mmCIF file of C-alpha atoms in Angstrom:
data_model
loop_
_atom_site.group_PDB
_atom_site.id
_atom_site.type_symbol
_atom_site.label_atom_id
_atom_site.label_comp_id
_atom_site.label_asym_id
_atom_site.label_seq_id
_atom_site.Cartn_x
_atom_site.Cartn_y
_atom_site.Cartn_z
ATOM 1 C CA LEU Z 24 120.506 -138.713 45.258
ATOM 2 C CA SER Z 25 121.895 -136.267 47.812
ATOM 3 C CA GLU Z 26 124.221 -138.895 49.281
ATOM 4 C CA GLY Z 27 125.492 -139.759 45.823
ATOM 5 C CA PHE Z 28 126.063 -136.119 44.906
ATOM 6 C CA TRP Z 29 128.012 -135.377 48.094
ATOM 7 C CA HIS Z 30 130.049 -138.584 48.078
ATOM 8 C CA HIS Z 31 133.493 -137.804 49.456
ATOM 9 C CA GLU Z 32 135.265 -139.519 46.550
ATOM 10 C CA TYR Z 33 133.943 -136.807 44.207
ATOM 11 C CA TRP Z 34 134.752 -133.786 46.376
ATOM 12 C CA LEU Z 35 137.861 -134.747 48.315
ATOM 13 C CA PRO Z 36 141.247 -136.256 47.416
ATOM 14 C CA PRO Z 37 141.828 -140.012 47.818
ATOM 15 C CA GLY Z 38 141.958 -141.077 51.449
ATOM 16 C CA ALA Z 39 139.963 -138.091 52.782
ATOM 17 C CA THR Z 40 136.345 -138.154 53.950
ATOM 18 C CA TRP Z 41 133.840 -135.619 55.253
ATOM 19 C CA GLU Z 42 134.601 -136.884 58.763
ATOM 20 C CA ASP Z 43 138.009 -135.207 58.424
ATOM 21 C CA MET Z 44 136.279 -131.849 57.997
ATOM 22 C CA LYS Z 45 134.011 -131.902 61.027
ATOM 23 C CA GLY Z 46 134.584 -128.729 62.992
ATOM 24 C CA SER Z 47 134.600 -128.007 66.681
ATOM 25 C CA ALA Z 48 134.156 -124.989 68.916
ATOM 26 C CA ASP Z 49 137.598 -123.662 67.947
ATOM 27 C CA ILE Z 50 138.076 -125.086 64.454
ATOM 28 C CA HIS Z 51 135.758 -124.336 61.534
ATOM 29 C CA TYR Z 52 135.598 -125.802 58.035
ATOM 30 C CA PRO Z 53 133.562 -124.634 55.007
ATOM 31 C CA GLN Z 54 130.034 -125.993 54.966
ATOM 32 C CA PRO Z 55 128.008 -126.174 51.698
ATOM 33 C CA GLN Z 56 124.941 -124.650 53.378
ATOM 34 C CA ASP Z 57 126.964 -121.473 53.954
ATOM 35 C CA LEU Z 58 126.651 -120.793 50.224
ATOM 36 C CA LEU Z 59 122.943 -120.061 50.632
ATOM 37 C CA LEU Z 60 124.050 -116.729 52.097
ATOM 38 C CA CYS Z 61 125.064 -115.609 48.598
ATOM 39 C CA ILE Z 62 121.371 -115.205 47.664
ATOM 40 C CA PRO Z 63 120.537 -112.502 50.231
ATOM 41 C CA GLY Z 64 124.107 -111.255 49.747
ATOM 42 C CA ALA Z 65 123.529 -110.687 46.017
ATOM 43 C CA LEU Z 66 120.207 -108.926 46.683
ATOM 44 C CA LEU Z 67 121.864 -106.718 49.294
ATOM 45 C CA LEU Z 68 124.655 -105.782 46.881
ATOM 46 C CA ILE Z 69 122.106 -104.858 44.201
ATOM 47 C CA VAL Z 70 120.357 -102.540 46.674
ATOM 48 C CA ILE Z 71 123.703 -101.035 47.735
ATOM 49 C CA ARG Z 72 124.611 -100.551 44.075
ATOM 50 C CA LEU Z 73 121.372 -98.701 43.328
ATOM 51 C CA ILE Z 74 121.902 -96.422 46.310
ATOM 52 C CA PHE Z 75 125.563 -95.876 45.388
ATOM 53 C CA GLU Z 76 124.810 -95.017 41.761
ATOM 54 C CA ARG Z 77 122.117 -92.484 42.711
ATOM 55 C CA THR Z 78 123.776 -90.846 45.712
ATOM 56 C CA VAL Z 79 127.484 -91.079 44.837
ATOM 57 C CA ALA Z 80 128.192 -91.941 41.189
ATOM 58 C CA LEU Z 81 125.542 -89.682 39.620
ATOM 59 C CA PRO Z 82 126.514 -86.475 41.516
ATOM 60 C CA LEU Z 83 130.203 -87.323 41.017
ATOM 61 C CA GLY Z 84 129.704 -87.749 37.269
ATOM 62 C CA ARG Z 85 127.935 -84.417 36.974
ATOM 63 C CA LYS Z 86 130.658 -82.709 38.989
ATOM 64 C CA LEU Z 87 133.357 -84.184 36.751
ATOM 65 C CA GLY Z 88 131.646 -83.035 33.566
ATOM 66 C CA VAL Z 89 129.998 -86.249 32.390
ATOM 67 C CA SER Z 90 126.908 -85.274 30.420
ATOM 68 C CA ASP Z 91 124.545 -86.982 28.019
ATOM 69 C CA LYS Z 92 124.299 -85.517 24.539
ATOM 70 C CA LEU Z 93 120.930 -84.476 23.212
ATOM 71 C CA ARG Z 94 119.337 -87.066 20.978
ATOM 72 C CA PRO Z 95 116.730 -86.460 18.281
ATOM 73 C CA LYS Z 96 113.220 -87.408 19.373
ATOM 74 C CA VAL Z 97 111.406 -90.024 17.343
ATOM 75 C CA GLN Z 98 107.905 -89.258 16.115
ATOM 76 C CA PRO Z 99 105.476 -92.010 17.222
ATOM 77 C CA ASN Z 100 104.741 -94.428 14.381
ATOM 78 C CA ALA Z 101 102.978 -97.715 15.113
ATOM 79 C CA THR Z 102 104.051 -99.388 11.845
ATOM 80 C CA LEU Z 103 107.729 -98.597 12.220
ATOM 81 C CA GLU Z 104 107.699 -99.321 15.954
ATOM 82 C CA GLY Z 105 106.111 -102.721 15.361
ATOM 83 C CA PHE Z 106 108.819 -103.651 12.875
ATOM 84 C CA TYR Z 107 111.544 -102.358 15.203
ATOM 85 C CA VAL Z 108 110.342 -104.401 18.175
ATOM 86 C CA LEU Z 109 109.355 -107.612 16.422
ATOM 87 C CA LEU Z 110 111.525 -107.956 13.302
ATOM 88 C CA GLY Z 111 114.722 -106.005 13.782
ATOM 89 C CA ARG Z 112 116.414 -102.734 14.596
ATOM 90 C CA THR Z 113 118.168 -102.430 11.220
ATOM 91 C CA PRO Z 114 115.784 -103.142 8.310
ATOM 92 C CA LYS Z 115 117.114 -104.115 4.904
ATOM 93 C CA GLU Z 116 116.641 -101.950 1.826
ATOM 94 C CA GLU Z 117 113.572 -103.835 0.615
ATOM 95 C CA ASP Z 118 112.062 -103.571 4.098
ATOM 96 C CA LEU Z 119 112.653 -99.814 4.096
ATOM 97 C CA VAL Z 120 110.793 -99.476 0.792
ATOM 98 C CA SER Z 121 107.890 -101.574 2.083
ATOM 99 C CA LEU Z 122 107.705 -99.631 5.355
ATOM 100 C CA ALA Z 123 107.822 -96.332 3.472
ATOM 101 C CA LYS Z 124 104.755 -97.350 1.461
ATOM 102 C CA GLN Z 125 102.876 -98.584 4.534
ATOM 103 C CA SER Z 126 103.565 -95.439 6.556
ATOM 104 C CA ASP Z 127 103.307 -93.028 3.595
ATOM 105 C CA LEU Z 128 106.787 -91.590 4.217
ATOM 106 C CA PRO Z 129 109.891 -91.145 2.044
ATOM 107 C CA VAL Z 130 112.442 -93.953 2.346
ATOM 108 C CA LYS Z 131 115.026 -91.495 3.640
ATOM 109 C CA LYS Z 132 112.767 -90.467 6.537
ATOM 110 C CA VAL Z 133 112.099 -94.096 7.414
ATOM 111 C CA GLU Z 134 115.829 -94.761 7.478
ATOM 112 C CA THR Z 135 116.357 -91.696 9.689
ATOM 113 C CA TRP Z 136 113.544 -92.805 12.002
ATOM 114 C CA PHE Z 137 115.277 -96.165 12.619
ATOM 115 C CA ARG Z 138 118.626 -94.476 13.208
ATOM 116 C CA HIS Z 139 117.087 -92.161 15.811
ATOM 117 C CA ARG Z 140 115.156 -95.045 17.360
ATOM 118 C CA ARG Z 141 118.357 -97.038 17.793
ATOM 119 C CA ALA Z 142 119.983 -93.992 19.334
ATOM 120 C CA GLN Z 143 117.204 -93.817 21.927
ATOM 121 C CA ASP Z 144 117.924 -97.377 23.038
ATOM 122 C CA ARG Z 145 121.652 -96.856 23.354
ATOM 123 C CA PRO Z 146 122.732 -96.469 26.979
ATOM 124 C CA ARG Z 147 123.471 -92.957 28.132
ATOM 125 C CA LEU Z 148 126.982 -91.886 28.966
ATOM 126 C CA MET Z 149 125.994 -91.224 32.564
ATOM 127 C CA LYS Z 150 124.632 -94.765 32.911
ATOM 128 C CA LYS Z 151 127.972 -96.152 31.715
ATOM 129 C CA PHE Z 152 129.832 -93.908 34.143
ATOM 130 C CA CYS Z 153 127.678 -95.025 37.082
ATOM 131 C CA GLU Z 154 128.159 -98.705 36.254
ATOM 132 C CA ALA Z 155 131.928 -98.280 35.889
ATOM 133 C CA SER Z 156 132.052 -96.341 39.182
ATOM 134 C CA TRP Z 157 130.297 -99.140 41.054
ATOM 135 C CA ARG Z 158 132.554 -101.846 39.626
ATOM 136 C CA PHE Z 159 135.661 -99.723 40.257
ATOM 137 C CA THR Z 160 134.643 -99.231 43.890
ATOM 138 C CA PHE Z 161 134.007 -102.931 44.446
ATOM 139 C CA TYR Z 162 137.081 -104.239 42.596
ATOM 140 C CA PHE Z 163 139.350 -101.668 44.261
ATOM 141 C CA THR Z 164 138.033 -102.535 47.723
ATOM 142 C CA SER Z 165 138.105 -106.263 46.970
ATOM 143 C CA PHE Z 166 141.688 -106.303 45.684
ATOM 144 C CA PHE Z 167 143.274 -104.325 48.484
ATOM 145 C CA SER Z 168 141.167 -106.057 51.149
ATOM 146 C CA GLY Z 169 142.257 -109.436 49.775
ATOM 147 C CA LEU Z 170 145.862 -108.273 49.663
ATOM 148 C CA THR Z 171 145.636 -107.209 53.302
ATOM 149 C CA LEU Z 172 144.112 -110.544 54.318
ATOM 150 C CA LEU Z 173 146.726 -112.646 52.474
ATOM 151 C CA TYR Z 174 149.859 -110.578 52.968
ATOM 152 C CA ASP Z 175 150.913 -112.341 56.181
ATOM 153 C CA LYS Z 176 149.902 -115.845 55.070
ATOM 154 C CA PRO Z 177 152.842 -118.151 54.227
ATOM 155 C CA TRP Z 178 150.855 -119.937 51.531
ATOM 156 C CA PHE Z 179 150.388 -116.654 49.675
ATOM 157 C CA TRP Z 180 154.141 -116.417 49.047
ATOM 158 C CA ASP Z 181 154.803 -120.149 48.704
ATOM 159 C CA HIS Z 182 151.984 -121.822 46.771
ATOM 160 C CA THR Z 183 153.130 -125.318 47.721
ATOM 161 C CA VAL Z 184 151.896 -124.601 51.277
ATOM 162 C CA CYS Z 185 148.373 -124.305 49.812
ATOM 163 C CA TRP Z 186 148.183 -128.085 49.661
ATOM 164 C CA LEU Z 187 149.806 -128.823 53.032
ATOM 165 C CA ARG Z 188 147.514 -131.157 55.036
ATOM 166 C CA PHE Z 189 144.687 -130.578 52.560
ATOM 167 C CA PRO Z 190 141.699 -130.841 53.069
ATOM 168 C CA GLN Z 191 142.163 -130.480 56.843
ATOM 169 C CA GLN Z 192 142.780 -126.751 56.624
ATOM 170 C CA PRO Z 193 140.696 -124.735 59.123
ATOM 171 C CA LEU Z 194 138.770 -121.828 57.628
ATOM 172 C CA LEU Z 195 139.524 -118.373 58.970
ATOM 173 C CA PRO Z 196 136.229 -116.454 59.417
ATOM 174 C CA THR Z 197 137.568 -113.412 57.519
ATOM 175 C CA LEU Z 198 138.489 -115.534 54.488
ATOM 176 C CA GLY Z 199 135.106 -117.297 54.589
ATOM 177 C CA TRP Z 200 133.184 -114.026 54.584
ATOM 178 C CA PHE Z 201 135.424 -112.607 51.856
ATOM 179 C CA TYR Z 202 134.767 -115.682 49.709
ATOM 180 C CA LEU Z 203 131.001 -115.385 50.167
ATOM 181 C CA LEU Z 204 131.149 -111.666 49.359
ATOM 182 C CA GLU Z 205 132.905 -112.361 46.044
ATOM 183 C CA LEU Z 206 130.374 -115.067 45.184
ATOM 184 C CA SER Z 207 127.500 -112.711 46.041
ATOM 185 C CA PHE Z 208 128.994 -109.999 43.834
ATOM 186 C CA TYR Z 209 129.235 -112.208 40.755
ATOM 187 C CA CYS Z 210 125.718 -113.518 41.374
ATOM 188 C CA SER Z 211 124.533 -109.897 41.458
ATOM 189 C CA LEU Z 212 126.321 -109.226 38.149
ATOM 190 C CA VAL Z 213 124.478 -112.127 36.528
ATOM 191 C CA ALA Z 214 121.144 -110.907 37.944
ATOM 192 C CA THR Z 215 121.663 -107.393 36.520
ATOM 193 C CA LEU Z 216 123.047 -108.466 33.118
ATOM 194 C CA PRO Z 217 119.722 -107.829 31.291
ATOM 195 C CA PHE Z 218 119.664 -104.242 32.590
ATOM 196 C CA ASP Z 219 123.349 -103.337 32.294
ATOM 197 C CA VAL Z 220 125.102 -101.928 29.238
ATOM 198 C CA LYS Z 221 125.542 -104.720 26.673
ATOM 199 C CA ARG Z 222 128.908 -104.788 24.969
ATOM 200 C CA LYS Z 223 130.304 -106.695 22.032
ATOM 201 C CA ASP Z 224 131.749 -109.402 24.290
ATOM 202 C CA PHE Z 225 128.407 -109.969 26.042
ATOM 203 C CA LYS Z 226 128.524 -113.737 25.424
ATOM 204 C CA GLU Z 227 132.072 -113.955 26.723
ATOM 205 C CA GLN Z 228 131.012 -112.036 29.836
ATOM 206 C CA ILE Z 229 128.246 -114.574 30.507
ATOM 207 C CA ILE Z 230 130.735 -117.454 30.117
ATOM 208 C CA HIS Z 231 133.150 -115.673 32.460
ATOM 209 C CA HIS Z 232 130.516 -115.075 35.155
ATOM 210 C CA VAL Z 233 129.216 -118.656 34.984
ATOM 211 C CA ALA Z 234 132.761 -120.066 35.173
ATOM 212 C CA THR Z 235 133.641 -117.769 38.083
ATOM 213 C CA ILE Z 236 130.506 -118.626 40.081
ATOM 214 C CA THR Z 237 131.060 -122.348 39.475
ATOM 215 C CA LEU Z 238 134.690 -122.137 40.579
ATOM 216 C CA LEU Z 239 133.818 -120.197 43.728
ATOM 217 C CA TRP Z 240 130.959 -122.534 44.634
ATOM 218 C CA VAL Z 241 132.849 -125.786 44.027
ATOM 219 C CA SER Z 242 136.140 -124.652 45.576
ATOM 220 C CA TYR Z 243 134.323 -123.520 48.740
ATOM 221 C CA CYS Z 244 132.641 -126.913 49.169
ATOM 222 C CA ALA Z 245 135.949 -128.745 48.579
ATOM 223 C CA ASN Z 246 137.795 -126.434 51.033
ATOM 224 C CA LEU Z 247 140.083 -125.078 48.307
ATOM 225 C CA ILE Z 248 139.862 -121.659 49.943
ATOM 226 C CA ARG Z 249 143.589 -120.937 49.907
ATOM 227 C CA PHE Z 250 143.939 -121.640 46.205
ATOM 228 C CA GLY Z 251 140.691 -119.806 45.452
ATOM 229 C CA MET Z 252 141.816 -116.673 47.319
ATOM 230 C CA ILE Z 253 145.037 -116.515 45.307
ATOM 231 C CA VAL Z 254 143.150 -116.957 42.012
ATOM 232 C CA MET Z 255 140.700 -114.183 42.969
ATOM 233 C CA LEU Z 256 143.500 -111.807 43.928
ATOM 234 C CA VAL Z 257 145.338 -112.399 40.655
ATOM 235 C CA HIS Z 258 142.164 -111.636 38.707
ATOM 236 C CA ASP Z 259 141.203 -108.576 40.765
ATOM 237 C CA ALA Z 260 144.636 -106.992 40.238
ATOM 238 C CA SER Z 261 143.675 -105.441 36.896
ATOM 239 C CA ASP Z 262 139.868 -105.127 37.011
ATOM 240 C CA TYR Z 263 139.710 -101.893 39.012
ATOM 241 C CA ILE Z 264 142.281 -100.252 36.685
ATOM 242 C CA LEU Z 265 140.090 -101.025 33.660
ATOM 243 C CA GLU Z 266 137.027 -99.509 35.336
ATOM 244 C CA LEU Z 267 139.055 -96.394 36.199
ATOM 245 C CA ALA Z 268 140.124 -96.091 32.550
ATOM 246 C CA LYS Z 269 136.467 -96.328 31.493
ATOM 247 C CA MET Z 270 135.488 -93.577 33.928
ATOM 248 C CA LEU Z 271 138.246 -91.320 32.576
ATOM 249 C CA HIS Z 272 137.097 -92.091 29.026
ATOM 250 C CA TYR Z 273 133.540 -91.031 29.846
ATOM 251 C CA MET Z 274 134.949 -87.880 31.453
ATOM 252 C CA ARG Z 275 136.880 -87.240 28.183
ATOM 253 C CA TRP Z 276 140.244 -87.035 29.951
ATOM 254 C CA LYS Z 277 141.941 -88.615 26.956
ATOM 255 C CA ARG Z 278 145.624 -88.410 27.900
ATOM 256 C CA VAL Z 279 145.094 -89.620 31.460
ATOM 257 C CA CYS Z 280 142.787 -92.338 30.148
ATOM 258 C CA ASP Z 281 145.427 -93.539 27.674
ATOM 259 C CA ALA Z 282 148.065 -93.671 30.409
ATOM 260 C CA VAL Z 283 145.790 -95.609 32.781
ATOM 261 C CA PHE Z 284 144.774 -97.964 29.972
ATOM 262 C CA ILE Z 285 148.431 -98.783 29.241
ATOM 263 C CA VAL Z 286 148.945 -99.531 32.947
ATOM 264 C CA PHE Z 287 145.873 -101.768 32.840
ATOM 265 C CA ALA Z 288 147.162 -103.598 29.755
ATOM 266 C CA VAL Z 289 150.531 -104.286 31.388
ATOM 267 C CA VAL Z 290 148.972 -105.486 34.666
ATOM 268 C CA PHE Z 291 146.339 -107.577 32.847
ATOM 269 C CA ILE Z 292 148.823 -109.360 30.591
ATOM 270 C CA ILE Z 293 151.319 -109.993 33.419
ATOM 271 C CA SER Z 294 148.680 -111.222 35.885
ATOM 272 C CA ARG Z 295 146.506 -113.225 33.463
ATOM 273 C CA LEU Z 296 149.049 -114.558 30.931
ATOM 274 C CA VAL Z 297 152.156 -114.889 33.123
ATOM 275 C CA VAL Z 298 151.436 -115.113 36.867
ATOM 276 C CA PHE Z 299 148.182 -117.091 36.620
ATOM 277 C CA PRO Z 300 149.238 -119.867 34.196
ATOM 278 C CA LEU Z 301 152.927 -120.155 35.151
ATOM 279 C CA SER Z 302 152.574 -119.872 38.913
ATOM 280 C CA THR Z 303 149.077 -120.308 40.356
ATOM 281 C CA TYR Z 304 147.650 -122.717 37.774
ATOM 282 C CA TYR Z 305 150.961 -124.608 37.406
ATOM 283 C CA TYR Z 306 151.039 -125.582 41.087
ATOM 284 C CA PHE Z 307 147.411 -126.704 40.985
ATOM 285 C CA VAL Z 308 148.067 -129.083 38.083
ATOM 286 C CA THR Z 309 151.507 -130.422 39.055
ATOM 287 C CA LYS Z 310 151.526 -130.445 42.872
ATOM 288 C CA PHE Z 311 147.985 -131.532 43.618
ATOM 289 C CA GLN Z 312 146.245 -134.907 43.546
ATOM 290 C CA LEU Z 313 143.516 -134.876 40.911
ATOM 291 C CA PHE Z 314 140.018 -136.110 41.780
ATOM 292 C CA PRO Z 315 136.606 -135.465 40.097
ATOM 293 C CA VAL Z 316 135.981 -131.967 41.518
ATOM 294 C CA ALA Z 317 139.609 -130.992 40.901
ATOM 295 C CA CYS Z 318 139.188 -132.030 37.256
ATOM 296 C CA LEU Z 319 136.048 -129.870 37.047
ATOM 297 C CA ILE Z 320 137.941 -126.909 38.503
ATOM 298 C CA ASN Z 321 140.760 -127.549 36.057
ATOM 299 C CA THR Z 322 138.299 -127.394 33.150
ATOM 300 C CA PHE Z 323 136.826 -124.058 34.197
ATOM 301 C CA LEU Z 324 140.282 -122.618 34.854
ATOM 302 C CA MET Z 325 141.161 -123.500 31.249
ATOM 303 C CA VAL Z 326 137.980 -121.720 30.104
ATOM 304 C CA LEU Z 327 139.069 -118.609 32.007
ATOM 305 C CA GLN Z 328 142.525 -118.794 30.471
ATOM 306 C CA LEU Z 329 141.039 -118.924 26.967
ATOM 307 C CA LEU Z 330 139.017 -115.814 27.821
ATOM 308 C CA HIS Z 331 142.214 -114.149 29.065
ATOM 309 C CA ILE Z 332 143.855 -114.801 25.709
ATOM 310 C CA PHE Z 333 140.819 -113.447 23.845
ATOM 311 C CA TRP Z 334 140.703 -110.245 25.904
ATOM 312 C CA SER Z 335 144.483 -109.821 25.662
ATOM 313 C CA TYR Z 336 144.108 -109.874 21.883
ATOM 314 C CA LEU Z 337 141.449 -107.123 22.074
ATOM 315 C CA ILE Z 338 143.652 -105.072 24.386
ATOM 316 C CA ALA Z 339 146.681 -105.378 22.118
ATOM 317 C CA GLN Z 340 144.513 -104.481 19.137
ATOM 318 C CA MET Z 341 143.340 -101.291 20.874
ATOM 319 C CA ILE Z 342 146.858 -100.271 21.892
ATOM 320 C CA PHE Z 343 148.313 -100.653 18.400
ATOM 321 C CA SER Z 344 145.374 -99.136 16.504
ATOM 322 C CA VAL Z 345 144.391 -96.320 18.866
ATOM 323 C CA ILE Z 346 147.322 -95.232 20.984
ATOM 324 C CA LEU Z 347 150.352 -95.968 18.809
ATOM 325 C CA HIS Z 348 148.818 -94.928 15.483
ATOM 326 C CA ASN Z 349 146.673 -92.065 16.819
ATOM 327 C CA GLU Z 350 143.562 -93.416 15.132
ATOM 328 C CA LYS Z 351 140.053 -92.550 16.265
ATOM 329 C CA ARG Z 352 139.311 -94.234 19.591
ATOM 330 C CA LYS Z 353 136.803 -97.040 19.435
ATOM 331 C CA ASP Z 354 136.326 -99.338 22.371
ATOM 332 C CA ALA Z 355 136.725 -102.944 21.263
ATOM 333 C CA ARG Z 356 133.871 -103.771 23.649
ATOM 334 C CA SER Z 357 131.733 -100.791 22.606
ATOM 335 C CA ASP Z 358 127.969 -101.090 22.633
ATOM 336 C CA THR Z 359 127.328 -98.232 20.196
ATOM 337 C CA GLU Z 360 126.206 -98.660 16.629
ATOM 338 C CA GLU Z 361 126.577 -95.124 15.354
ATOM 339 C CA SER Z 362 129.000 -92.494 16.587
ATOM 340 C CA ASP Z 363 127.989 -89.553 18.730
ATOM 341 C CA ARG Z 364 129.287 -87.261 16.004
ATOM 342 C CA SER Z 365 126.805 -88.532 13.411
ATOM 343 C CA GLU Z 366 124.056 -88.218 16.015
ATOM 344 C CA ALA Z 367 125.062 -84.603 16.747
ATOM 345 C CA GLU Z 368 125.155 -83.785 13.026
ATOM 346 C CA GLU Z 369 121.665 -85.235 12.606
ATOM 347 C CA LEU Z 370 120.385 -83.149 15.511
ATOM 348 C CA ALA Z 371 121.935 -80.020 14.025
ATOM 349 C CA LYS Z 372 120.216 -80.698 10.708
ATOM 350 C CA ASN Z 373 116.846 -81.021 12.450
ATOM 351 C CA LYS Z 374 117.400 -77.709 14.224
ATOM 352 C CA GLU Z 375 118.195 -75.995 10.926
#
């Protein structure tokens, strides 16, 4: 089974075999077993993230004025809690009436109880700020480190050189470690998905992470490191700007946030809808011999491009509805169900 899975006809272009990728003391090629390092790498990044959020992001957020609003406390009620956990967070009208009878409370109080209970489960503003700070730090470091590594490479400026003498392209140690770091990071994102803030595009995020991990894993085994590095750099170009805009939003620096978000939108659309499909992806499809693994990579690249179009639509929607028309800001990927204003009004009523 192992021999069949790793057959050279699946992983390498016609005419090439694994014998062509045997290294020596001076020349190294990617080895599939290297990918096992992404497991301890992902665990290490999770530990680093926890330390970073507690020792850097949290004090920084407090210093910059990020604070969590007070939320009304929910009175313990076993009947209502059981329904909330097992049957749903937003009961229908008939359910509210039934629950009111069972708990001997007015319907209005039952409705208020569920609203406050949902508010308790919503992630705090500081938690969002810490998560955005961690991603901003990684994406910023990753993008400019990748740019530094690729700036002097001829195949970075001329993509046709990516396929020169492929697959007999020796692996530079710095590029190999960078590749494994990126793979470890996305594995860590998947591992922490159940605990991170869930947004409206949660399903799309899962698809994106799975596609990214698959592309990194397969391209490493097939020695498509040069092409993979360019794809990663194109994608990282806008990610750190988005995280910065989120941080500014949580800090309530509205004008600066709007300006940064416009910069993000321009960079995202140019990098994902222009540079990636018309330059990077074009050369992969037209200048490269297709074989089974290349077809698999092509499929996942198309999945990523569909996600780019979807997110570009959300970005354009936000720009036209929020910035140009001065409407109330609402993140298209928001995780909230009720606004902070309604929550504050409810708290004020309770105090009265």
